[in-house]
PDB file of C-alpha atoms in Angstrom:
ATOM      1  CA  MET E 682      44.696 252.584 162.181  1.00 89.00           C
ATOM      2  CA  ASP E 683      46.242 249.230 163.137  1.00 91.00           C
ATOM      3  CA  GLU E 684      49.519 247.354 162.533  1.00 90.00           C
ATOM      4  CA  ARG E 685      48.907 247.171 158.757  1.00 95.00           C
ATOM      5  CA  LEU E 686      46.604 250.050 157.722  1.00 97.00           C
ATOM      6  CA  THR E 687      47.748 253.686 157.659  1.00 95.00           C
ATOM      7  CA  LEU E 688      45.647 256.685 156.633  1.00 95.00           C
ATOM      8  CA  GLY E 689      47.023 260.104 155.740  1.00 94.00           C
ATOM      9  CA  VAL E 690      46.500 263.346 153.833  1.00 93.00           C
ATOM     10  CA  SER E 691      49.013 265.638 152.144  1.00 91.00           C
ATOM     11  CA  SER E 692      48.876 269.092 150.589  1.00 90.00           C
ATOM     12  CA  ASN E 693      51.327 270.614 148.119  1.00 89.00           C
ATOM     13  CA  ALA E 694      51.657 272.821 145.038  1.00 90.00           C
ATOM     14  CA  PRO E 695      52.751 270.518 142.184  1.00 91.00           C
ATOM     15  CA  TYR E 696      52.653 273.176 139.446  1.00 91.00           C
ATOM     16  CA  GLY E 697      53.365 276.875 139.582  1.00 91.00           C
ATOM     17  CA  PHE E 698      55.562 279.724 138.390  1.00 89.00           C
ATOM     18  CA  GLU E 699      55.585 283.487 138.074  1.00 91.00           C
ATOM     19  CA  THR E 700      57.542 285.643 135.633  1.00 91.00           C
ATOM     20  CA  LYS E 701      57.333 289.414 135.300  1.00 89.00           C
ATOM     21  CA  PRO E 702      59.514 291.179 132.706  1.00 85.00           C
ATOM     22  CA  GLN E 703      59.364 294.912 132.108  1.00 79.00           C
ATOM     23  CA  ILE E 704      56.039 296.275 130.898  1.00 80.00           C
ATOM     24  CA  GLU E 705      57.603 297.910 127.800  1.00 84.00           C
ATOM     25  CA  TRP E 706      60.125 295.625 126.124  1.00 85.00           C
ATOM     26  CA  ALA E 707      60.857 294.046 122.744  1.00 83.00           C
ATOM     27  CA  GLY E 708      59.032 290.793 123.509  1.00 86.00           C
ATOM     28  CA  GLN E 709      55.974 292.283 125.195  1.00 89.00           C
ATOM     29  CA  VAL E 710      53.593 290.704 122.657  1.00 89.00           C
ATOM     30  CA  TYR E 711      54.705 287.329 124.059  1.00 91.00           C
ATOM     31  CA  ALA E 712      54.723 288.140 127.776  1.00 91.00           C
ATOM     32  CA  ARG E 713      54.178 290.997 130.166  1.00 90.00           C
ATOM     33  CA  SER E 714      53.511 288.842 133.194  1.00 92.00           C
ATOM     34  CA  SER E 715      52.608 285.206 133.789  1.00 94.00           C
ATOM     35  CA  ARG E 716      51.372 283.346 136.834  1.00 95.00           C
ATOM     36  CA  VAL E 717      50.249 279.768 137.426  1.00 95.00           C
ATOM     37  CA  LEU E 718      49.137 278.605 140.865  1.00 95.00           C
ATOM     38  CA  SER E 719      48.040 275.133 141.955  1.00 96.00           C
ATOM     39  CA  VAL E 720      46.990 273.553 145.240  1.00 96.00           C
ATOM     40  CA  ASN E 721      46.687 269.769 145.561  1.00 96.00           C
ATOM     41  CA  ILE E 722      45.168 267.844 148.477  1.00 97.00           C
ATOM     42  CA  THR E 723      45.545 264.054 148.522  1.00 97.00           C
ATOM     43  CA  PRO E 724      43.830 261.792 151.076  1.00 97.00           C
ATOM     44  CA  MET E 725      45.505 258.381 150.988  1.00 97.00           C
ATOM     45  CA  ALA E 726      45.674 254.926 152.510  1.00 98.00           C
ATOM     46  CA  ALA E 727      48.526 252.415 152.719  1.00 97.00           C
ATOM     47  CA  TYR E 728      48.307 248.733 153.596  1.00 98.00           C
ATOM     48  CA  GLU E 729      51.097 246.360 154.559  1.00 97.00           C
ATOM     49  CA  LEU E 730      50.359 243.108 152.756  1.00 97.00           C
ATOM     50  CA  THR E 731      53.429 241.366 154.180  1.00 95.00           C
ATOM     51  CA  GLU E 732      56.473 242.416 156.163  1.00 93.00           C
ATOM     52  CA  LYS E 733      58.239 243.070 152.850  1.00 96.00           C
ATOM     53  CA  PHE E 734      55.515 244.510 150.627  1.00 97.00           C
ATOM     54  CA  SER E 735      53.125 247.459 151.056  1.00 98.00           C
ATOM     55  CA  VAL E 736      50.768 249.253 148.683  1.00 98.00           C
ATOM     56  CA  GLY E 737      49.133 252.672 148.788  1.00 98.00           C
ATOM     57  CA  VAL E 738      46.408 254.578 146.963  1.00 98.00           C
ATOM     58  CA  GLY E 739      45.276 258.187 147.064  1.00 98.00           C
ATOM     59  CA  TRP E 740      42.687 260.534 145.614  1.00 97.00           C
ATOM     60  CA  GLN E 741      43.832 263.907 144.246  1.00 97.00           C
ATOM     61  CA  LEU E 742      41.784 267.099 144.497  1.00 97.00           C
ATOM     62  CA  GLN E 743      43.494 269.949 142.647  1.00 97.00           C
ATOM     63  CA  TYR E 744      42.829 273.654 142.153  1.00 97.00           C
ATOM     64  CA  LEU E 745      44.460 275.521 139.246  1.00 96.00           C
ATOM     65  CA  GLN E 746      44.640 279.226 138.468  1.00 96.00           C
ATOM     66  CA  VAL E 747      46.192 280.853 135.382  1.00 95.00           C
ATOM     67  CA  ARG E 748      46.971 284.547 134.694  1.00 95.00           C
ATOM     68  CA  LEU E 749      48.683 285.423 131.406  1.00 94.00           C
ATOM     69  CA  LYS E 750      49.294 289.014 130.247  1.00 93.00           C
ATOM     70  CA  SER E 751      50.817 290.264 127.000  1.00 91.00           C
ATOM     71  CA  ALA E 752      50.821 293.442 124.932  1.00 89.00           C
ATOM     72  CA  THR E 753      48.782 294.059 121.797  1.00 84.00           C
ATOM     73  CA  GLY E 754      51.728 295.791 120.050  1.00 76.00           C
ATOM     74  CA  VAL E 755      55.483 296.328 120.222  1.00 69.00           C
ATOM     75  CA  PRO E 756      57.567 299.458 120.940  1.00 61.00           C
ATOM     76  CA  PRO E 757      58.331 301.882 119.442  1.00 58.00           C
ATOM     77  CA  ILE E 758      55.561 301.173 116.929  1.00 57.00           C
ATOM     78  CA  ALA E 759      52.969 300.895 119.694  1.00 55.00           C
ATOM     79  CA  ALA E 760      54.203 302.733 122.771  1.00 60.00           C
ATOM     80  CA  ASN E 761      52.002 302.292 125.831  1.00 74.00           C
ATOM     81  CA  SER E 762      50.374 299.351 124.100  1.00 82.00           C
ATOM     82  CA  PRO E 763      47.245 297.989 125.862  1.00 87.00           C
ATOM     83  CA  THR E 764      47.517 294.729 127.778  1.00 89.00           C
ATOM     84  CA  ALA E 765      45.608 291.588 126.863  1.00 90.00           C
ATOM     85  CA  GLU E 766      44.938 289.432 129.942  1.00 92.00           C
ATOM     86  CA  LEU E 767      43.872 285.789 129.833  1.00 92.00           C
ATOM     87  CA  ARG E 768      42.516 284.645 133.181  1.00 93.00           C
ATOM     88  CA  GLY E 769      41.119 281.237 134.122  1.00 95.00           C
ATOM     89  CA  GLU E 770      40.369 279.116 137.172  1.00 95.00           C
ATOM     90  CA  ASP E 771      38.989 275.646 137.866  1.00 93.00           C
ATOM     91  CA  TYR E 772      36.433 276.384 140.588  1.00 88.00           C
ATOM     92  CA  ASN E 773      35.117 272.811 140.562  1.00 90.00           C
ATOM     93  CA  LEU E 774      38.598 271.280 141.083  1.00 94.00           C
ATOM     94  CA  GLY E 775      40.289 268.598 139.019  1.00 96.00           C
ATOM     95  CA  PHE E 776      40.405 264.994 140.194  1.00 97.00           C
ATOM     96  CA  GLY E 777      43.003 262.261 139.872  1.00 97.00           C
ATOM     97  CA  ALA E 778      44.594 259.354 141.670  1.00 97.00           C
ATOM     98  CA  THR E 779      47.926 258.141 143.002  1.00 97.00           C
ATOM     99  CA  VAL E 780      49.067 254.574 143.504  1.00 98.00           C
ATOM    100  CA  GLY E 781      52.345 253.174 144.770  1.00 98.00           C
ATOM    101  CA  ALA E 782      54.152 250.159 146.182  1.00 98.00           C
ATOM    102  CA  LEU E 783      57.049 249.704 148.617  1.00 98.00           C
ATOM    103  CA  PHE E 784      59.199 246.568 148.615  1.00 98.00           C
ATOM    104  CA  LYS E 785      61.773 245.598 151.264  1.00 96.00           C
ATOM    105  CA  PRO E 786      63.670 242.655 149.743  1.00 95.00           C
ATOM    106  CA  TRP E 787      66.002 242.362 152.759  1.00 93.00           C
ATOM    107  CA  GLU E 788      66.893 244.239 155.908  1.00 92.00           C
ATOM    108  CA  GLY E 789      68.061 247.797 155.257  1.00 93.00           C
ATOM    109  CA  THR E 790      66.891 248.048 151.625  1.00 97.00           C
ATOM    110  CA  GLN E 791      63.708 249.682 150.310  1.00 97.00           C
ATOM    111  CA  LEU E 792      62.503 249.932 146.715  1.00 98.00           C
ATOM    112  CA  GLY E 793      59.517 252.076 145.762  1.00 98.00           C
ATOM    113  CA  ILE E 794      57.473 252.949 142.702  1.00 98.00           C
ATOM    114  CA  GLY E 795      54.722 255.545 142.431  1.00 98.00           C
ATOM    115  CA  TYR E 796      52.277 256.736 139.795  1.00 98.00           C
ATOM    116  CA  ARG E 797      50.458 260.065 139.771  1.00 97.00           C
ATOM    117  CA  SER E 798      47.618 260.260 137.252  1.00 97.00           C
ATOM    118  CA  PRO E 799      46.907 263.116 134.813  1.00 97.00           C
ATOM    119  CA  ILE E 800      44.350 265.675 135.956  1.00 97.00           C
ATOM    120  CA  GLU E 801      42.015 267.544 133.620  1.00 96.00           C
ATOM    121  CA  HIS E 802      41.050 271.110 134.513  1.00 96.00           C
ATOM    122  CA  ASN E 803      38.031 272.869 133.059  1.00 95.00           C
ATOM    123  CA  LEU E 804      39.153 276.480 133.305  1.00 95.00           C
ATOM    124  CA  LYS E 805      36.622 279.281 133.179  1.00 96.00           C
ATOM    125  CA  GLY E 806      37.470 282.958 133.157  1.00 96.00           C
ATOM    126  CA  ARG E 807      37.752 285.977 130.918  1.00 95.00           C
ATOM    127  CA  LEU E 808      39.815 287.635 128.213  1.00 93.00           C
ATOM    128  CA  VAL E 809      40.315 291.378 128.685  1.00 92.00           C
ATOM    129  CA  VAL E 810      41.960 293.569 126.035  1.00 89.00           C
ATOM    130  CA  GLY E 811      42.764 297.087 127.193  1.00 84.00           C
ATOM    131  CA  GLY E 812      39.683 298.883 128.484  1.00 80.00           C
ATOM    132  CA  ASN E 813      37.241 296.760 126.452  1.00 85.00           C
ATOM    133  CA  ALA E 814      34.511 294.704 128.052  1.00 90.00           C
ATOM    134  CA  PRO E 815      35.741 291.248 129.170  1.00 92.00           C
ATOM    135  CA  THR E 816      34.966 288.206 127.047  1.00 93.00           C
ATOM    136  CA  PRO E 817      33.950 285.091 129.035  1.00 96.00           C
ATOM    137  CA  ILE E 818      36.152 282.144 128.053  1.00 95.00           C
ATOM    138  CA  ARG E 819      36.763 278.493 128.828  1.00 95.00           C
ATOM    139  CA  ALA E 820      39.583 276.029 128.174  1.00 95.00           C
ATOM    140  CA  ASN E 821      40.347 272.407 129.044  1.00 94.00           C
ATOM    141  CA  ILE E 822      43.923 271.707 130.175  1.00 94.00           C
ATOM    142  CA  ILE E 823      45.339 268.320 131.171  1.00 94.00           C
ATOM    143  CA  MET E 824      48.217 268.290 133.644  1.00 95.00           C
ATOM    144  CA  PRO E 825      50.634 265.386 133.047  1.00 96.00           C
ATOM    145  CA  GLU E 826      51.055 262.056 134.814  1.00 97.00           C
ATOM    146  CA  THR E 827      54.262 261.125 136.649  1.00 97.00           C
ATOM    147  CA  VAL E 828      56.060 257.852 137.363  1.00 98.00           C
ATOM    148  CA  THR E 829      58.667 257.766 140.150  1.00 98.00           C
ATOM    149  CA  VAL E 830      61.097 254.961 141.044  1.00 98.00           C
ATOM    150  CA  SER E 831      63.242 255.238 144.193  1.00 98.00           C
ATOM    151  CA  PHE E 832      65.510 253.261 146.491  1.00 97.00           C
ATOM    152  CA  GLN E 833      66.932 253.617 149.987  1.00 97.00           C
ATOM    153  CA  GLN E 834      69.850 251.637 151.371  1.00 97.00           C
ATOM    154  CA  GLU E 835      71.058 251.604 154.977  1.00 96.00           C
ATOM    155  CA  LEU E 836      74.856 251.961 155.127  1.00 95.00           C
ATOM    156  CA  ASN E 837      74.996 251.605 158.925  1.00 94.00           C
ATOM    157  CA  GLU E 838      72.711 252.288 161.877  1.00 92.00           C
ATOM    158  CA  ARG E 839      72.802 256.054 161.298  1.00 95.00           C
ATOM    159  CA  TRP E 840      73.683 256.536 157.640  1.00 96.00           C
ATOM    160  CA  ARG E 841      71.515 255.893 154.554  1.00 97.00           C
ATOM    161  CA  GLY E 842      71.880 256.423 150.823  1.00 98.00           C
ATOM    162  CA  MET E 843      69.014 256.918 148.355  1.00 97.00           C
ATOM    163  CA  GLY E 844      68.170 257.761 144.779  1.00 98.00           C
ATOM    164  CA  THR E 845      65.226 258.616 142.521  1.00 98.00           C
ATOM    165  CA  PHE E 846      64.321 258.571 138.840  1.00 98.00           C
ATOM    166  CA  GLU E 847      61.187 260.383 137.691  1.00 98.00           C
ATOM    167  CA  TRP E 848      59.423 260.689 134.333  1.00 98.00           C
ATOM    168  CA  THR E 849      56.725 263.282 133.663  1.00 98.00           C
ATOM    169  CA  HIS E 850      54.542 263.030 130.568  1.00 97.00           C
ATOM    170  CA  TRP E 851      54.830 266.688 129.589  1.00 97.00           C
ATOM    171  CA  SER E 852      54.572 265.803 125.892  1.00 96.00           C
ATOM    172  CA  ARG E 853      50.785 265.546 126.384  1.00 93.00           C
ATOM    173  CA  PHE E 854      50.977 269.311 127.089  1.00 92.00           C
ATOM    174  CA  GLY E 855      50.437 270.349 123.478  1.00 92.00           C
ATOM    175  CA  THR E 856      48.134 273.060 122.097  1.00 93.00           C
ATOM    176  CA  PHE E 857      45.054 274.050 124.093  1.00 93.00           C
ATOM    177  CA  PRO E 858      42.356 276.146 122.370  1.00 94.00           C
ATOM    178  CA  VAL E 859      40.542 278.873 124.316  1.00 95.00           C
ATOM    179  CA  PHE E 860      36.810 279.215 123.529  1.00 95.00           C
ATOM    180  CA  ASN E 861      34.225 281.929 124.115  1.00 93.00           C
ATOM    181  CA  LEU E 862      30.672 281.115 125.169  1.00 90.00           C
ATOM    182  CA  GLN E 863      29.709 280.596 121.494  1.00 93.00           C
ATOM    183  CA  ASP E 864      32.358 277.821 121.236  1.00 93.00           C
ATOM    184  CA  GLN E 865      34.491 279.970 118.944  1.00 94.00           C
ATOM    185  CA  VAL E 866      38.266 279.821 119.340  1.00 94.00           C
ATOM    186  CA  VAL E 867      39.474 283.233 120.550  1.00 90.00           C
ATOM    187  CA  SER E 868      43.065 282.207 121.384  1.00 88.00           C
ATOM    188  CA  GLU E 869      45.412 279.229 121.601  1.00 89.00           C
ATOM    189  CA  LEU E 870      48.083 278.122 124.059  1.00 90.00           C
ATOM    190  CA  PRO E 871      50.562 276.135 121.904  1.00 91.00           C
ATOM    191  CA  PHE E 872      53.020 274.854 124.543  1.00 92.00           C
ATOM    192  CA  GLN E 873      54.279 271.793 122.613  1.00 93.00           C
ATOM    193  CA  TYR E 874      56.401 270.516 125.507  1.00 96.00           C
ATOM    194  CA  ASN E 875      58.660 267.454 125.571  1.00 97.00           C
ATOM    195  CA  ASP E 876      58.679 264.788 128.287  1.00 98.00           C
ATOM    196  CA  GLY E 877      60.565 265.704 131.455  1.00 97.00           C
ATOM    197  CA  TYR E 878      63.090 263.557 133.365  1.00 98.00           C
ATOM    198  CA  PHE E 879      64.715 263.862 136.788  1.00 98.00           C
ATOM    199  CA  ILE E 880      67.437 261.818 138.485  1.00 98.00           C
ATOM    200  CA  SER E 881      68.901 262.313 141.959  1.00 98.00           C
ATOM    201  CA  LEU E 882      71.240 260.754 144.516  1.00 98.00           C
ATOM    202  CA  GLY E 883      71.304 261.679 148.180  1.00 98.00           C
ATOM    203  CA  THR E 884      72.187 260.678 151.701  1.00 98.00           C
ATOM    204  CA  GLU E 885      70.869 261.251 155.212  1.00 97.00           C
ATOM    205  CA  TYR E 886      72.523 260.885 158.600  1.00 97.00           C
ATOM    206  CA  ASP E 887      71.053 260.672 162.111  1.00 96.00           C
ATOM    207  CA  PHE E 888      73.146 263.040 164.224  1.00 95.00           C
ATOM    208  CA  THR E 889      71.031 262.222 167.302  1.00 94.00           C
ATOM    209  CA  GLU E 890      67.677 260.589 167.984  1.00 91.00           C
ATOM    210  CA  ASN E 891      66.058 263.977 167.366  1.00 94.00           C
ATOM    211  CA  PHE E 892      68.017 265.408 164.416  1.00 96.00           C
ATOM    212  CA  THR E 893      68.564 263.995 160.918  1.00 97.00           C
ATOM    213  CA  GLY E 894      70.512 265.813 158.196  1.00 97.00           C
ATOM    214  CA  ARG E 895      70.248 265.344 154.431  1.00 97.00           C
ATOM    215  CA  PHE E 896      72.220 266.240 151.318  1.00 98.00           C
ATOM    216  CA  GLY E 897      71.569 265.492 147.644  1.00 98.00           C
ATOM    217  CA  LEU E 898      72.497 266.182 144.032  1.00 98.00           C
ATOM    218  CA  ALA E 899      70.168 266.002 141.047  1.00 98.00           C
ATOM    219  CA  TYR E 900      69.894 266.724 137.344  1.00 98.00           C
ATOM    220  CA  GLU E 901      66.633 267.606 135.599  1.00 97.00           C
ATOM    221  CA  TRP E 902      65.877 267.515 131.872  1.00 97.00           C
ATOM    222  CA  SER E 903      63.367 270.275 131.205  1.00 96.00           C
ATOM    223  CA  PRO E 904      60.364 269.751 128.896  1.00 96.00           C
ATOM    224  CA  ILE E 905      61.250 273.141 127.369  1.00 95.00           C
ATOM    225  CA  ASP E 906      63.934 273.656 124.727  1.00 94.00           C
ATOM    226  CA  GLU E 907      64.737 276.280 122.099  1.00 93.00           C
ATOM    227  CA  ALA E 908      61.975 274.981 119.835  1.00 93.00           C
ATOM    228  CA  ASN E 909      59.254 275.904 122.367  1.00 94.00           C
ATOM    229  CA  ARG E 910      60.931 278.293 124.862  1.00 94.00           C
ATOM    230  CA  THR E 911      59.208 281.645 125.455  1.00 92.00           C
ATOM    231  CA  PRO E 912      59.693 284.610 127.808  1.00 91.00           C
ATOM    232  CA  ARG E 913      56.746 283.351 129.868  1.00 91.00           C
ATOM    233  CA  LEU E 914      58.797 280.431 131.154  1.00 91.00           C
ATOM    234  CA  PRO E 915      62.407 280.470 129.837  1.00 91.00           C
ATOM    235  CA  ASP E 916      63.137 277.118 131.447  1.00 92.00           C
ATOM    236  CA  ALA E 917      66.185 274.917 130.763  1.00 94.00           C
ATOM    237  CA  ASN E 918      67.923 271.741 131.941  1.00 96.00           C
ATOM    238  CA  ARG E 919      69.303 272.267 135.440  1.00 95.00           C
ATOM    239  CA  PHE E 920      71.536 270.885 138.156  1.00 96.00           C
ATOM    240  CA  TRP E 921      70.327 270.764 141.784  1.00 97.00           C
ATOM    241  CA  ILE E 922      72.188 270.956 145.111  1.00 98.00           C
ATOM    242  CA  SER E 923      69.983 270.377 148.146  1.00 98.00           C
ATOM    243  CA  ALA E 924      70.322 270.093 151.911  1.00 98.00           C
ATOM    244  CA  GLY E 925      67.867 269.675 154.753  1.00 97.00           C
ATOM    245  CA  LEU E 926      67.330 268.969 158.427  1.00 97.00           C
ATOM    246  CA  SER E 927      64.577 267.133 160.319  1.00 97.00           C
ATOM    247  CA  TYR E 928      63.675 267.492 163.977  1.00 96.00           C
ATOM    248  CA  PHE E 929      61.704 264.725 165.694  1.00 94.00           C
ATOM    249  CA  TYR E 930      59.785 265.596 168.847  1.00 91.00           C
ATOM    250  CA  GLU E 931      58.992 262.335 170.582  1.00 85.00           C
ATOM    251  CA  ASP E 932      56.913 260.069 168.289  1.00 84.00           C
ATOM    252  CA  TRP E 933      54.144 262.380 167.106  1.00 90.00           C
ATOM    253  CA  LEU E 934      55.764 265.470 165.526  1.00 93.00           C
ATOM    254  CA  GLU E 935      58.370 265.908 162.771  1.00 94.00           C
ATOM    255  CA  VAL E 936      59.504 269.313 161.475  1.00 96.00           C
ATOM    256  CA  ASP E 937      61.497 269.547 158.217  1.00 96.00           C
ATOM    257  CA  ILE E 938      63.408 272.401 156.627  1.00 97.00           C
ATOM    258  CA  GLY E 939      65.042 272.194 153.220  1.00 97.00           C
ATOM    259  CA  TYR E 940      67.023 274.347 150.821  1.00 98.00           C
ATOM    260  CA  SER E 941      67.799 273.806 147.135  1.00 97.00           C
ATOM    261  CA  HIS E 942      69.887 275.855 144.728  1.00 97.00           C
ATOM    262  CA  LEU E 943      69.312 275.260 141.016  1.00 96.00           C
ATOM    263  CA  PHE E 944      71.828 275.997 138.264  1.00 94.00           C
ATOM    264  CA  PRO E 945      69.936 276.227 134.936  1.00 93.00           C
ATOM    265  CA  GLU E 946      72.035 275.828 131.816  1.00 93.00           C
ATOM    266  CA  SER E 947      72.493 278.835 129.540  1.00 90.00           C
ATOM    267  CA  GLU E 948      70.054 278.632 126.639  1.00 91.00           C
ATOM    268  CA  SER E 949      68.378 280.909 124.097  1.00 94.00           C
ATOM    269  CA  ILE E 950      64.955 282.199 123.176  1.00 94.00           C
ATOM    270  CA  ASN E 951      64.393 282.084 119.429  1.00 95.00           C
ATOM    271  CA  ILE E 952      60.834 282.929 118.421  1.00 94.00           C
ATOM    272  CA  ASN E 953      60.624 282.838 114.646  1.00 93.00           C
ATOM    273  CA  PRO E 954      57.999 281.746 112.084  1.00 93.00           C
ATOM    274  CA  ASP E 955      58.648 278.081 112.959  1.00 92.00           C
ATOM    275  CA  HIS E 956      57.977 278.637 116.672  1.00 93.00           C
ATOM    276  CA  PRO E 957      54.524 277.535 117.974  1.00 91.00           C
ATOM    277  CA  PHE E 958      54.003 280.882 119.792  1.00 90.00           C
ATOM    278  CA  TYR E 959      55.016 283.069 116.814  1.00 91.00           C
ATOM    279  CA  GLU E 960      52.860 286.225 116.605  1.00 86.00           C
ATOM    280  CA  GLY E 961      54.493 287.992 113.673  1.00 86.00           C
ATOM    281  CA  ILE E 962      57.417 289.358 115.723  1.00 87.00           C
ATOM    282  CA  THR E 963      60.819 287.636 115.787  1.00 91.00           C
ATOM    283  CA  ILE E 964      62.844 287.869 119.000  1.00 90.00           C
ATOM    284  CA  GLN E 965      66.160 286.193 119.723  1.00 92.00           C
ATOM    285  CA  GLY E 966      68.451 286.318 122.719  1.00 91.00           C
ATOM    286  CA  PRO E 967      70.319 284.314 125.368  1.00 91.00           C
ATOM    287  CA  VAL E 968      68.936 283.191 128.710  1.00 87.00           C
ATOM    288  CA  ASN E 969      71.967 283.021 130.981  1.00 81.00           C
ATOM    289  CA  ASP E 970      73.195 283.866 134.484  1.00 80.00           C
ATOM    290  CA  THR E 971      69.988 282.443 135.915  1.00 84.00           C
ATOM    291  CA  ASN E 972      69.551 280.643 139.214  1.00 85.00           C
ATOM    292  CA  VAL E 973      66.746 279.492 141.482  1.00 90.00           C
ATOM    293  CA  ASP E 974      66.604 279.199 145.269  1.00 94.00           C
ATOM    294  CA  ILE E 975      63.948 277.087 146.992  1.00 93.00           C
ATOM    295  CA  VAL E 976      63.312 277.109 150.744  1.00 95.00           C
ATOM    296  CA  SER E 977      60.737 274.707 152.162  1.00 92.00           C
ATOM    297  CA  LEU E 978      59.310 274.097 155.612  1.00 92.00           C
ATOM    298  CA  GLY E 979      57.064 271.175 156.513  1.00 90.00           C
ATOM    299  CA  ALA E 980      55.578 269.349 159.451  1.00 89.00           C
ATOM    300  CA  ARG E 981      54.106 265.898 159.974  1.00 88.00           C
ATOM    301  CA  LEU E 982      51.791 264.888 162.794  1.00 88.00           C
ATOM    302  CA  LYS E 983      51.130 261.304 163.894  1.00 83.00           C
ATOM    303  CA  PHE E 984      48.185 260.402 166.080  1.00 79.00           C
TER     304      PHE E 984
END
């Protein structure tokens, strides 16, 4: 807007996953399919207080959708067992805030800190068991807050190094009751997660005025361990390798492409009577030979 004030808006999907095991399998009472989708839009403003210090604030508007399916019995005792589906959406959106600061103590060095607030979602939907009539339901879920600390250091005119540490308050993601319209509990979602941590180091290099390349390594401590791991999301600690490329067209357009390969550690699922999701059936087994590939494409316009 002027030399000190900048306005912007971003859109991303901060939370989401989809898993789909076989319909008939030993753990079908715990998961037949699972899907979580989110869309977050954040208008924001940043102000340069001095040449070395800037602050920014934003307002989060977030949509959340949840689809969880499981069987009502296990094979071979209950072959062709009916599916129970729990479906919920936050049509009214959840609201939150972001705030951050950027400090440039001397030429070529930047230090940043950011905070993303928790967001409460009032999900409304239905519970359907087999061919029975759906039961209207509601549930309140709070998505966690995040604190991020980062740095960037110029190594020469073209080469920069950077790093990030991030903490996510997943331990607030405990047990969420699901109510019918009579305020009776018809189900529970006992996630019981731990806090999550992420640390990364990377570098970027300006090949030309129009092309910048990036490479980075990271390690992420998952909020899920053997005490709360389920087939819905058999997550584990993981190592990241990432690379990317940016193309700058004059001063008003930037196009980014990125690729990450994740190496999750081999872990186990062990649902027993001490597990929060235990439904009377014990299942045990390894989760290994897993990997994740992420491809992203983005664009930024300046006007």
